[in-house]
């Protein structure tokens, strides 16, 4: 468990150091991959449109408002 905590903290510090656009790209990509994975597991179809839409919306909102980035710029 200690190794998992260290990995999480290192990843969190790395993500906090990203610029707003890179942070938004990371958030949009992870949201899109998450929607795609859950869609494949639950329905068996390829929910590509939903995954791309979720990734684009999360990217756009994070670029515009920066709600999930905690560092001040």
mmCIF file with all atom_site columns, N, CA and C in Angstrom:
data_model
loop_
_atom_site.group_PDB
_atom_site.id
_atom_site.type_symbol
_atom_site.label_atom_id
_atom_site.label_alt_id
_atom_site.label_comp_id
_atom_site.label_asym_id
_atom_site.label_entity_id
_atom_site.label_seq_id
_atom_site.pdbx_PDB_ins_code
_atom_site.Cartn_x
_atom_site.Cartn_y
_atom_site.Cartn_z
_atom_site.occupancy
_atom_site.B_iso_or_equiv
_atom_site.pdbx_formal_charge
_atom_site.auth_seq_id
_atom_site.auth_comp_id
_atom_site.auth_asym_id
_atom_site.auth_atom_id
_atom_site.pdbx_PDB_model_num
ATOM 1   N N  . UNK A 1 1  ? 0.821   -1.201 0.000   1.00 0.00 ? 1  UNK A N  1
ATOM 2   C CA . UNK A 1 1  ? 0.000   0.000  0.000   1.00 0.00 ? 1  UNK A CA 1
ATOM 3   C C  . UNK A 1 1  ? 0.862   1.262  0.000   1.00 0.00 ? 1  UNK A C  1
ATOM 4   N N  . UNK A 1 2  ? 1.997   1.194  0.633   1.00 0.00 ? 2  UNK A N  1
ATOM 5   C CA . UNK A 1 2  ? 2.888   2.340  0.694   1.00 0.00 ? 2  UNK A CA 1
ATOM 6   C C  . UNK A 1 2  ? 3.402   2.719  -0.694  1.00 0.00 ? 2  UNK A C  1
ATOM 7   N N  . UNK A 1 3  ? 3.673   1.726  -1.523  1.00 0.00 ? 3  UNK A N  1
ATOM 8   C CA . UNK A 1 3  ? 4.142   1.993  -2.886  1.00 0.00 ? 3  UNK A CA 1
ATOM 9   C C  . UNK A 1 3  ? 3.048   2.667  -3.709  1.00 0.00 ? 3  UNK A C  1
ATOM 10  N N  . UNK A 1 4  ? 1.810   2.258  -3.503  1.00 0.00 ? 4  UNK A N  1
ATOM 11  C CA . UNK A 1 4  ? 0.687   2.859  -4.221  1.00 0.00 ? 4  UNK A CA 1
ATOM 12  C C  . UNK A 1 4  ? 0.525   4.319  -3.808  1.00 0.00 ? 4  UNK A C  1
ATOM 13  N N  . UNK A 1 5  ? 0.662   4.600  -2.513  1.00 0.00 ? 5  UNK A N  1
ATOM 14  C CA . UNK A 1 5  ? 0.551   5.970  -2.022  1.00 0.00 ? 5  UNK A CA 1
ATOM 15  C C  . UNK A 1 5  ? 1.662   6.850  -2.591  1.00 0.00 ? 5  UNK A C  1
ATOM 16  N N  . UNK A 1 6  ? 2.872   6.324  -2.641  1.00 0.00 ? 6  UNK A N  1
ATOM 17  C CA . UNK A 1 6  ? 3.992   7.094  -3.210  1.00 0.00 ? 6  UNK A CA 1
ATOM 18  C C  . UNK A 1 6  ? 3.773   7.371  -4.690  1.00 0.00 ? 6  UNK A C  1
ATOM 19  N N  . UNK A 1 7  ? 3.295   6.366  -5.420  1.00 0.00 ? 7  UNK A N  1
ATOM 20  C CA . UNK A 1 7  ? 3.022   6.550  -6.844  1.00 0.00 ? 7  UNK A CA 1
ATOM 21  C C  . UNK A 1 7  ? 1.943   7.600  -7.054  1.00 0.00 ? 7  UNK A C  1
ATOM 22  N N  . UNK A 1 8  ? 0.891   7.545  -6.245  1.00 0.00 ? 8  UNK A N  1
ATOM 23  C CA . UNK A 1 8  ? -0.185  8.530  -6.348  1.00 0.00 ? 8  UNK A CA 1
ATOM 24  C C  . UNK A 1 8  ? 0.345   9.934  -6.087  1.00 0.00 ? 8  UNK A C  1
ATOM 25  N N  . UNK A 1 9  ? 1.136   10.101 -5.054  1.00 0.00 ? 9  UNK A N  1
ATOM 26  C CA . UNK A 1 9  ? 1.662   11.437 -4.710  1.00 0.00 ? 9  UNK A CA 1
ATOM 27  C C  . UNK A 1 9  ? 2.598   11.975 -5.776  1.00 0.00 ? 9  UNK A C  1
ATOM 28  N N  . UNK A 1 10 ? 3.442   11.103 -6.328  1.00 0.00 ? 10 UNK A N  1
ATOM 29  C CA . UNK A 1 10 ? 4.331   11.556 -7.407  1.00 0.00 ? 10 UNK A CA 1
ATOM 30  C C  . UNK A 1 10 ? 3.538   11.974 -8.641  1.00 0.00 ? 10 UNK A C  1
ATOM 31  N N  . UNK A 1 11 ? 2.526   11.187 -8.983  1.00 0.00 ? 11 UNK A N  1
ATOM 32  C CA . UNK A 1 11 ? 1.691   11.509 -10.132 1.00 0.00 ? 11 UNK A CA 1
ATOM 33  C C  . UNK A 1 11 ? 0.913   12.794 -9.891  1.00 0.00 ? 11 UNK A C  1
ATOM 34  N N  . UNK A 1 12 ? 0.425   12.980 -8.684  1.00 0.00 ? 12 UNK A N  1
ATOM 35  C CA . UNK A 1 12 ? -0.319  14.184 -8.336  1.00 0.00 ? 12 UNK A CA 1
ATOM 36  C C  . UNK A 1 12 ? 0.574   15.420 -8.425  1.00 0.00 ? 12 UNK A C  1
ATOM 37  N N  . UNK A 1 13 ? 1.783   15.345 -7.921  1.00 0.00 ? 13 UNK A N  1
ATOM 38  C CA . UNK A 1 13 ? 2.716   16.472 -8.008  1.00 0.00 ? 13 UNK A CA 1
ATOM 39  C C  . UNK A 1 13 ? 3.076   16.774 -9.459  1.00 0.00 ? 13 UNK A C  1
ATOM 40  N N  . UNK A 1 14 ? 3.251   15.730 -10.262 1.00 0.00 ? 14 UNK A N  1
ATOM 41  C CA . UNK A 1 14 ? 3.553   15.940 -11.674 1.00 0.00 ? 14 UNK A CA 1
ATOM 42  C C  . UNK A 1 14 ? 2.390   16.636 -12.374 1.00 0.00 ? 14 UNK A C  1
ATOM 43  N N  . UNK A 1 15 ? 1.168   16.191 -12.097 1.00 0.00 ? 15 UNK A N  1
ATOM 44  C CA . UNK A 1 15 ? -0.003  16.777 -12.744 1.00 0.00 ? 15 UNK A CA 1
ATOM 45  C C  . UNK A 1 15 ? -0.221  18.222 -12.312 1.00 0.00 ? 15 UNK A C  1
ATOM 46  N N  . UNK A 1 16 ? 0.097   18.540 -11.061 1.00 0.00 ? 16 UNK A N  1
ATOM 47  C CA . UNK A 1 16 ? -0.058  19.916 -10.585 1.00 0.00 ? 16 UNK A CA 1
ATOM 48  C C  . UNK A 1 16 ? 0.918   20.861 -11.256 1.00 0.00 ? 16 UNK A C  1
ATOM 49  N N  . UNK A 1 17 ? 2.022   20.349 -11.739 1.00 0.00 ? 17 UNK A N  1
ATOM 50  C CA . UNK A 1 17 ? 3.019   21.184 -12.395 1.00 0.00 ? 17 UNK A CA 1
ATOM 51  C C  . UNK A 1 17 ? 2.753   21.437 -13.875 1.00 0.00 ? 17 UNK A C  1
ATOM 52  N N  . UNK A 1 18 ? 1.719   20.833 -14.418 1.00 0.00 ? 18 UNK A N  1
ATOM 53  C CA . UNK A 1 18 ? 1.424   21.007 -15.845 1.00 0.00 ? 18 UNK A CA 1
ATOM 54  C C  . UNK A 1 18 ? 0.767   22.356 -16.111 1.00 0.00 ? 18 UNK A C  1
ATOM 55  N N  . UNK A 1 19 ? 0.908   22.829 -17.334 1.00 0.00 ? 19 UNK A N  1
ATOM 56  C CA . UNK A 1 19 ? 0.217   24.052 -17.728 1.00 0.00 ? 19 UNK A CA 1
ATOM 57  C C  . UNK A 1 19 ? -1.277  23.768 -17.842 1.00 0.00 ? 19 UNK A C  1
ATOM 58  N N  . UNK A 1 20 ? -2.058  24.823 -17.991 1.00 0.00 ? 20 UNK A N  1
ATOM 59  C CA . UNK A 1 20 ? -3.516  24.656 -18.043 1.00 0.00 ? 20 UNK A CA 1
ATOM 60  C C  . UNK A 1 20 ? -3.955  23.803 -19.224 1.00 0.00 ? 20 UNK A C  1
ATOM 61  N N  . UNK A 1 21 ? -3.362  24.024 -20.385 1.00 0.00 ? 21 UNK A N  1
ATOM 62  C CA . UNK A 1 21 ? -3.759  23.273 -21.580 1.00 0.00 ? 21 UNK A CA 1
ATOM 63  C C  . UNK A 1 21 ? -3.324  21.815 -21.465 1.00 0.00 ? 21 UNK A C  1
ATOM 64  N N  . UNK A 1 22 ? -2.132  21.565 -20.958 1.00 0.00 ? 22 UNK A N  1
ATOM 65  C CA . UNK A 1 22 ? -1.677  20.180 -20.799 1.00 0.00 ? 22 UNK A CA 1
ATOM 66  C C  . UNK A 1 22 ? -2.496  19.452 -19.740 1.00 0.00 ? 22 UNK A C  1
ATOM 67  N N  . UNK A 1 23 ? -2.843  20.167 -18.681 1.00 0.00 ? 23 UNK A N  1
ATOM 68  C CA . UNK A 1 23 ? -3.688  19.573 -17.648 1.00 0.00 ? 23 UNK A CA 1
ATOM 69  C C  . UNK A 1 23 ? -5.066  19.247 -18.224 1.00 0.00 ? 23 UNK A C  1
ATOM 70  N N  . UNK A 1 24 ? -5.595  20.137 -19.051 1.00 0.00 ? 24 UNK A N  1
ATOM 71  C CA . UNK A 1 24 ? -6.885  19.902 -19.686 1.00 0.00 ? 24 UNK A CA 1
ATOM 72  C C  . UNK A 1 24 ? -6.814  18.708 -20.636 1.00 0.00 ? 24 UNK A C  1
ATOM 73  N N  . UNK A 1 25 ? -5.713  18.579 -21.365 1.00 0.00 ? 25 UNK A N  1
ATOM 74  C CA . UNK A 1 25 ? -5.553  17.442 -22.267 1.00 0.00 ? 25 UNK A CA 1
ATOM 75  C C  . UNK A 1 25 ? -5.476  16.130 -21.489 1.00 0.00 ? 25 UNK A C  1
ATOM 76  N N  . UNK A 1 26 ? -4.780  16.139 -20.373 1.00 0.00 ? 26 UNK A N  1
ATOM 77  C CA . UNK A 1 26 ? -4.705  14.951 -19.527 1.00 0.00 ? 26 UNK A CA 1
ATOM 78  C C  . UNK A 1 26 ? -6.075  14.583 -18.986 1.00 0.00 ? 26 UNK A C  1
ATOM 79  N N  . UNK A 1 27 ? -6.808  15.562 -18.519 1.00 0.00 ? 27 UNK A N  1
ATOM 80  C CA . UNK A 1 27 ? -8.145  15.319 -17.970 1.00 0.00 ? 27 UNK A CA 1
ATOM 81  C C  . UNK A 1 27 ? -9.110  14.828 -19.056 1.00 0.00 ? 27 UNK A C  1
ATOM 82  N N  . UNK A 1 28 ? -9.083  15.456 -20.213 1.00 0.00 ? 28 UNK A N  1
ATOM 83  C CA . UNK A 1 28 ? -9.957  15.037 -21.313 1.00 0.00 ? 28 UNK A CA 1
ATOM 84  C C  . UNK A 1 28 ? -9.635  13.642 -21.811 1.00 0.00 ? 28 UNK A C  1
ATOM 85  N N  . UNK A 1 29 ? -8.354  13.334 -21.908 1.00 0.00 ? 29 UNK A N  1
ATOM 86  C CA . UNK A 1 29 ? -7.951  12.001 -22.348 1.00 0.00 ? 29 UNK A CA 1
ATOM 87  C C  . UNK A 1 29 ? -8.375  10.936 -21.348 1.00 0.00 ? 29 UNK A C  1
ATOM 88  N N  . UNK A 1 30 ? -8.142  11.197 -20.070 1.00 0.00 ? 30 UNK A N  1
ATOM 89  C CA . UNK A 1 30 ? -8.517  10.202 -19.065 1.00 0.00 ? 30 UNK A CA 1
ATOM 90  C C  . UNK A 1 30 ? -10.031 10.021 -18.993 1.00 0.00 ? 30 UNK A C  1
ATOM 91  N N  . UNK A 1 31 ? -10.792 11.087 -19.160 1.00 0.00 ? 31 UNK A N  1
ATOM 92  C CA . UNK A 1 31 ? -12.250 10.966 -19.155 1.00 0.00 ? 31 UNK A CA 1
ATOM 93  C C  . UNK A 1 31 ? -12.738 10.177 -20.369 1.00 0.00 ? 31 UNK A C  1
ATOM 94  N N  . UNK A 1 32 ? -12.171 10.461 -21.527 1.00 0.00 ? 32 UNK A N  1
ATOM 95  C CA . UNK A 1 32 ? -12.559 9.735  -22.730 1.00 0.00 ? 32 UNK A CA 1
ATOM 96  C C  . UNK A 1 32 ? -12.215 8.259  -22.668 1.00 0.00 ? 32 UNK A C  1
ATOM 97  N N  . UNK A 1 33 ? -11.034 7.942  -22.171 1.00 0.00 ? 33 UNK A N  1
ATOM 98  C CA . UNK A 1 33 ? -10.631 6.539  -22.032 1.00 0.00 ? 33 UNK A CA 1
ATOM 99  C C  . UNK A 1 33 ? -11.514 5.835  -21.000 1.00 0.00 ? 33 UNK A C  1
ATOM 100 N N  . UNK A 1 34 ? -11.862 6.535  -19.933 1.00 0.00 ? 34 UNK A N  1
ATOM 101 C CA . UNK A 1 34 ? -12.742 5.953  -18.919 1.00 0.00 ? 34 UNK A CA 1
ATOM 102 C C  . UNK A 1 34 ? -14.120 5.639  -19.469 1.00 0.00 ? 34 UNK A C  1
ATOM 103 N N  . UNK A 1 35 ? -14.691 6.562  -20.219 1.00 0.00 ? 35 UNK A N  1
ATOM 104 C CA . UNK A 1 35 ? -16.008 6.333  -20.821 1.00 0.00 ? 35 UNK A CA 1
ATOM 105 C C  . UNK A 1 35 ? -15.940 5.191  -21.839 1.00 0.00 ? 35 UNK A C  1
ATOM 106 N N  . UNK A 1 36 ? -14.883 5.155  -22.616 1.00 0.00 ? 36 UNK A N  1
ATOM 107 C CA . UNK A 1 36 ? -14.721 4.088  -23.602 1.00 0.00 ? 36 UNK A CA 1
ATOM 108 C C  . UNK A 1 36 ? -14.588 2.727  -22.914 1.00 0.00 ? 36 UNK A C  1
ATOM 109 N N  . UNK A 1 37 ? -13.802 2.650  -21.855 1.00 0.00 ? 37 UNK A N  1
ATOM 110 C CA . UNK A 1 37 ? -13.597 1.394  -21.136 1.00 0.00 ? 37 UNK A CA 1
ATOM 111 C C  . UNK A 1 37 ? -14.881 0.897  -20.495 1.00 0.00 ? 37 UNK A C  1
ATOM 112 N N  . UNK A 1 38 ? -15.578 1.785  -19.802 1.00 0.00 ? 38 UNK A N  1
ATOM 113 C CA . UNK A 1 38 ? -16.832 1.385  -19.153 1.00 0.00 ? 38 UNK A CA 1
ATOM 114 C C  . UNK A 1 38 ? -17.872 0.991  -20.195 1.00 0.00 ? 38 UNK A C  1
ATOM 115 N N  . UNK A 1 39 ? -17.934 1.703  -21.280 1.00 0.00 ? 39 UNK A N  1
ATOM 116 C CA . UNK A 1 39 ? -18.871 1.365  -22.340 1.00 0.00 ? 39 UNK A CA 1
ATOM 117 C C  . UNK A 1 39 ? -18.588 0.003  -22.953 1.00 0.00 ? 39 UNK A C  1
ATOM 118 N N  . UNK A 1 40 ? -17.320 -0.305 -23.148 1.00 0.00 ? 40 UNK A N  1
ATOM 119 C CA . UNK A 1 40 ? -16.962 -1.618 -23.688 1.00 0.00 ? 40 UNK A CA 1
ATOM 120 C C  . UNK A 1 40 ? -17.287 -2.731 -22.702 1.00 0.00 ? 40 UNK A C  1
ATOM 121 N N  . UNK A 1 41 ? -17.041 -2.490 -21.421 1.00 0.00 ? 41 UNK A N  1
ATOM 122 C CA . UNK A 1 41 ? -17.300 -3.519 -20.415 1.00 0.00 ? 41 UNK A CA 1
ATOM 123 C C  . UNK A 1 41 ? -18.786 -3.759 -20.188 1.00 0.00 ? 41 UNK A C  1
ATOM 124 N N  . UNK A 1 42 ? -19.573 -2.696 -20.199 1.00 0.00 ? 42 UNK A N  1
ATOM 125 C CA . UNK A 1 42 ? -20.995 -2.843 -19.882 1.00 0.00 ? 42 UNK A CA 1
ATOM 126 C C  . UNK A 1 42 ? -21.854 -3.237 -21.066 1.00 0.00 ? 42 UNK A C  1
ATOM 127 N N  . UNK A 1 43 ? -21.619 -2.632 -22.204 1.00 0.00 ? 43 UNK A N  1
ATOM 128 C CA . UNK A 1 43 ? -22.521 -2.893 -23.329 1.00 0.00 ? 43 UNK A CA 1
ATOM 129 C C  . UNK A 1 43 ? -21.914 -3.777 -24.407 1.00 0.00 ? 43 UNK A C  1
ATOM 130 N N  . UNK A 1 44 ? -20.611 -3.831 -24.484 1.00 0.00 ? 44 UNK A N  1
ATOM 131 C CA . UNK A 1 44 ? -19.979 -4.624 -25.533 1.00 0.00 ? 44 UNK A CA 1
ATOM 132 C C  . UNK A 1 44 ? -19.889 -3.900 -26.860 1.00 0.00 ? 44 UNK A C  1
ATOM 133 N N  . UNK A 1 45 ? -20.599 -2.782 -26.999 1.00 0.00 ? 45 UNK A N  1
ATOM 134 C CA . UNK A 1 45 ? -20.510 -1.977 -28.219 1.00 0.00 ? 45 UNK A CA 1
ATOM 135 C C  . UNK A 1 45 ? -19.273 -1.090 -28.144 1.00 0.00 ? 45 UNK A C  1
ATOM 136 N N  . UNK A 1 46 ? -19.030 -0.362 -29.202 1.00 0.00 ? 46 UNK A N  1
ATOM 137 C CA . UNK A 1 46 ? -17.922 0.573  -29.232 1.00 0.00 ? 46 UNK A CA 1
ATOM 138 C C  . UNK A 1 46 ? -18.486 1.988  -29.091 1.00 0.00 ? 46 UNK A C  1
ATOM 139 N N  . UNK A 1 47 ? -18.541 2.523  -27.891 1.00 0.00 ? 47 UNK A N  1
ATOM 140 C CA . UNK A 1 47 ? -19.130 3.852  -27.678 1.00 0.00 ? 47 UNK A CA 1
ATOM 141 C C  . UNK A 1 47 ? -18.135 4.965  -27.990 1.00 0.00 ? 47 UNK A C  1
ATOM 142 N N  . UNK A 1 48 ? -17.645 4.960  -29.204 1.00 0.00 ? 48 UNK A N  1
ATOM 143 C CA . UNK A 1 48 ? -16.596 5.902  -29.588 1.00 0.00 ? 48 UNK A CA 1
ATOM 144 C C  . UNK A 1 48 ? -17.093 7.346  -29.587 1.00 0.00 ? 48 UNK A C  1
ATOM 145 N N  . UNK A 1 49 ? -18.297 7.581  -30.056 1.00 0.00 ? 49 UNK A N  1
ATOM 146 C CA . UNK A 1 49 ? -18.831 8.946  -30.109 1.00 0.00 ? 49 UNK A CA 1
ATOM 147 C C  . UNK A 1 49 ? -18.996 9.506  -28.698 1.00 0.00 ? 49 UNK A C  1
ATOM 148 N N  . UNK A 1 50 ? -19.512 8.702  -27.773 1.00 0.00 ? 50 UNK A N  1
ATOM 149 C CA . UNK A 1 50 ? -19.686 9.157  -26.400 1.00 0.00 ? 50 UNK A CA 1
ATOM 150 C C  . UNK A 1 50 ? -18.334 9.455  -25.753 1.00 0.00 ? 50 UNK A C  1
ATOM 151 N N  . UNK A 1 51 ? -17.348 8.596  -25.985 1.00 0.00 ? 51 UNK A N  1
ATOM 152 C CA . UNK A 1 51 ? -16.027 8.797  -25.406 1.00 0.00 ? 51 UNK A CA 1
ATOM 153 C C  . UNK A 1 51 ? -15.362 10.057 -25.950 1.00 0.00 ? 51 UNK A C  1
ATOM 154 N N  . UNK A 1 52 ? -15.446 10.261 -27.249 1.00 0.00 ? 52 UNK A N  1
ATOM 155 C CA . UNK A 1 52 ? -14.867 11.469 -27.839 1.00 0.00 ? 52 UNK A CA 1
ATOM 156 C C  . UNK A 1 52 ? -15.578 12.723 -27.355 1.00 0.00 ? 52 UNK A C  1
ATOM 157 N N  . UNK A 1 53 ? -16.895 12.647 -27.234 1.00 0.00 ? 53 UNK A N  1
ATOM 158 C CA . UNK A 1 53 ? -17.655 13.795 -26.746 1.00 0.00 ? 53 UNK A CA 1
ATOM 159 C C  . UNK A 1 53 ? -17.272 14.136 -25.306 1.00 0.00 ? 53 UNK A C  1
ATOM 160 N N  . UNK A 1 54 ? -17.180 13.126 -24.451 1.00 0.00 ? 54 UNK A N  1
ATOM 161 C CA . UNK A 1 54 ? -16.809 13.364 -23.057 1.00 0.00 ? 54 UNK A CA 1
ATOM 162 C C  . UNK A 1 54 ? -15.407 13.952 -22.957 1.00 0.00 ? 54 UNK A C  1
ATOM 163 N N  . UNK A 1 55 ? -14.475 13.413 -23.716 1.00 0.00 ? 55 UNK A N  1
ATOM 164 C CA . UNK A 1 55 ? -13.112 13.945 -23.709 1.00 0.00 ? 55 UNK A CA 1
ATOM 165 C C  . UNK A 1 55 ? -13.056 15.383 -24.175 1.00 0.00 ? 55 UNK A C  1
ATOM 166 N N  . UNK A 1 56 ? -13.782 15.708 -25.227 1.00 0.00 ? 56 UNK A N  1
ATOM 167 C CA . UNK A 1 56 ? -13.798 17.074 -25.754 1.00 0.00 ? 56 UNK A CA 1
ATOM 168 C C  . UNK A 1 56 ? -14.445 18.044 -24.772 1.00 0.00 ? 56 UNK A C  1
ATOM 169 N N  . UNK A 1 57 ? -15.547 17.630 -24.155 1.00 0.00 ? 57 UNK A N  1
ATOM 170 C CA . UNK A 1 57 ? -16.229 18.503 -23.185 1.00 0.00 ? 57 UNK A CA 1
ATOM 171 C C  . UNK A 1 57 ? -15.350 18.749 -21.969 1.00 0.00 ? 57 UNK A C  1
ATOM 172 N N  . UNK A 1 58 ? -14.724 17.706 -21.436 1.00 0.00 ? 58 UNK A N  1
ATOM 173 C CA . UNK A 1 58 ? -13.857 17.879 -20.264 1.00 0.00 ? 58 UNK A CA 1
ATOM 174 C C  . UNK A 1 58 ? -12.645 18.753 -20.602 1.00 0.00 ? 58 UNK A C  1
ATOM 175 N N  . UNK A 1 59 ? -12.067 18.547 -21.789 1.00 0.00 ? 59 UNK A N  1
ATOM 176 C CA . UNK A 1 59 ? -10.945 19.374 -22.223 1.00 0.00 ? 59 UNK A CA 1
ATOM 177 C C  . UNK A 1 59 ? -11.368 20.841 -22.322 1.00 0.00 ? 59 UNK A C  1
ATOM 178 N N  . UNK A 1 60 ? -12.512 21.085 -22.949 1.00 0.00 ? 60 UNK A N  1
ATOM 179 C CA . UNK A 1 60 ? -12.978 22.458 -23.145 1.00 0.00 ? 60 UNK A CA 1
ATOM 180 C C  . UNK A 1 60 ? -13.287 23.152 -21.822 1.00 0.00 ? 60 UNK A C  1
ATOM 181 N N  . UNK A 1 61 ? -13.976 22.461 -20.932 1.00 0.00 ? 61 UNK A N  1
ATOM 182 C CA . UNK A 1 61 ? -14.311 23.058 -19.639 1.00 0.00 ? 61 UNK A CA 1
ATOM 183 C C  . UNK A 1 61 ? -13.071 23.344 -18.804 1.00 0.00 ? 61 UNK A C  1
ATOM 184 N N  . UNK A 1 62 ? -12.111 22.436 -18.838 1.00 0.00 ? 62 UNK A N  1
ATOM 185 C CA . UNK A 1 62 ? -10.886 22.647 -18.066 1.00 0.00 ? 62 UNK A CA 1
ATOM 186 C C  . UNK A 1 62 ? -10.067 23.793 -18.657 1.00 0.00 ? 62 UNK A C  1
ATOM 187 N N  . UNK A 1 63 ? -10.029 23.903 -19.979 1.00 0.00 ? 63 UNK A N  1
ATOM 188 C CA . UNK A 1 63 ? -9.309  25.023 -20.596 1.00 0.00 ? 63 UNK A CA 1
ATOM 189 C C  . UNK A 1 63 ? -9.975  26.351 -20.256 1.00 0.00 ? 63 UNK A C  1
ATOM 190 N N  . UNK A 1 64 ? -11.295 26.359 -20.279 1.00 0.00 ? 64 UNK A N  1
ATOM 191 C CA . UNK A 1 64 ? -12.021 27.603 -20.056 1.00 0.00 ? 64 UNK A CA 1
ATOM 192 C C  . UNK A 1 64 ? -12.008 28.037 -18.591 1.00 0.00 ? 64 UNK A C  1
ATOM 193 N N  . UNK A 1 65 ? -12.219 27.095 -17.680 1.00 0.00 ? 65 UNK A N  1
ATOM 194 C CA . UNK A 1 65 ? -12.417 27.471 -16.285 1.00 0.00 ? 65 UNK A CA 1
ATOM 195 C C  . UNK A 1 65 ? -11.316 26.989 -15.345 1.00 0.00 ? 65 UNK A C  1
ATOM 196 N N  . UNK A 1 66 ? -10.615 25.919 -15.670 1.00 0.00 ? 66 UNK A N  1
ATOM 197 C CA . UNK A 1 66 ? -9.562  25.418 -14.810 1.00 0.00 ? 66 UNK A CA 1
ATOM 198 C C  . UNK A 1 66 ? -10.035 24.975 -13.449 1.00 0.00 ? 66 UNK A C  1
ATOM 199 N N  . UNK A 1 67 ? -11.190 24.355 -13.377 1.00 0.00 ? 67 UNK A N  1
ATOM 200 C CA . UNK A 1 67 ? -11.791 24.018 -12.097 1.00 0.00 ? 67 UNK A CA 1
ATOM 201 C C  . UNK A 1 67 ? -11.035 22.926 -11.349 1.00 0.00 ? 67 UNK A C  1
ATOM 202 N N  . UNK A 1 68 ? -10.379 22.022 -12.044 1.00 0.00 ? 68 UNK A N  1
ATOM 203 C CA . UNK A 1 68 ? -9.737  20.897 -11.373 1.00 0.00 ? 68 UNK A CA 1
ATOM 204 C C  . UNK A 1 68 ? -8.241  21.109 -11.140 1.00 0.00 ? 68 UNK A C  1
ATOM 205 N N  . UNK A 1 69 ? -7.700  22.180 -11.626 1.00 0.00 ? 69 UNK A N  1
ATOM 206 C CA . UNK A 1 69 ? -6.283  22.455 -11.413 1.00 0.00 ? 69 UNK A CA 1
ATOM 207 C C  . UNK A 1 69 ? -6.133  23.325 -10.179 1.00 0.00 ? 69 UNK A C  1
ATOM 208 N N  . UNK A 1 70 ? -5.304  22.891 -9.252  1.00 0.00 ? 70 UNK A N  1
ATOM 209 C CA . UNK A 1 70 ? -5.212  23.572 -7.963  1.00 0.00 ? 70 UNK A CA 1
ATOM 210 C C  . UNK A 1 70 ? -4.117  24.616 -7.908  1.00 0.00 ? 70 UNK A C  1
ATOM 211 N N  . UNK A 1 71 ? -3.184  24.635 -8.844  1.00 0.00 ? 71 UNK A N  1
ATOM 212 C CA . UNK A 1 71 ? -2.100  25.598 -8.784  1.00 0.00 ? 71 UNK A CA 1
ATOM 213 C C  . UNK A 1 71 ? -2.551  26.934 -9.363  1.00 0.00 ? 71 UNK A C  1
ATOM 214 N N  . UNK A 1 72 ? -2.021  27.993 -8.829  1.00 0.00 ? 72 UNK A N  1
ATOM 215 C CA . UNK A 1 72 ? -2.329  29.337 -9.324  1.00 0.00 ? 72 UNK A CA 1
ATOM 216 C C  . UNK A 1 72 ? -1.404  29.672 -10.475 1.00 0.00 ? 72 UNK A C  1
ATOM 217 N N  . UNK A 1 73 ? -1.935  30.283 -11.516 1.00 0.00 ? 73 UNK A N  1
ATOM 218 C CA . UNK A 1 73 ? -1.115  30.702 -12.664 1.00 0.00 ? 73 UNK A CA 1
ATOM 219 C C  . UNK A 1 73 ? -1.163  32.203 -12.795 1.00 0.00 ? 73 UNK A C  1
#
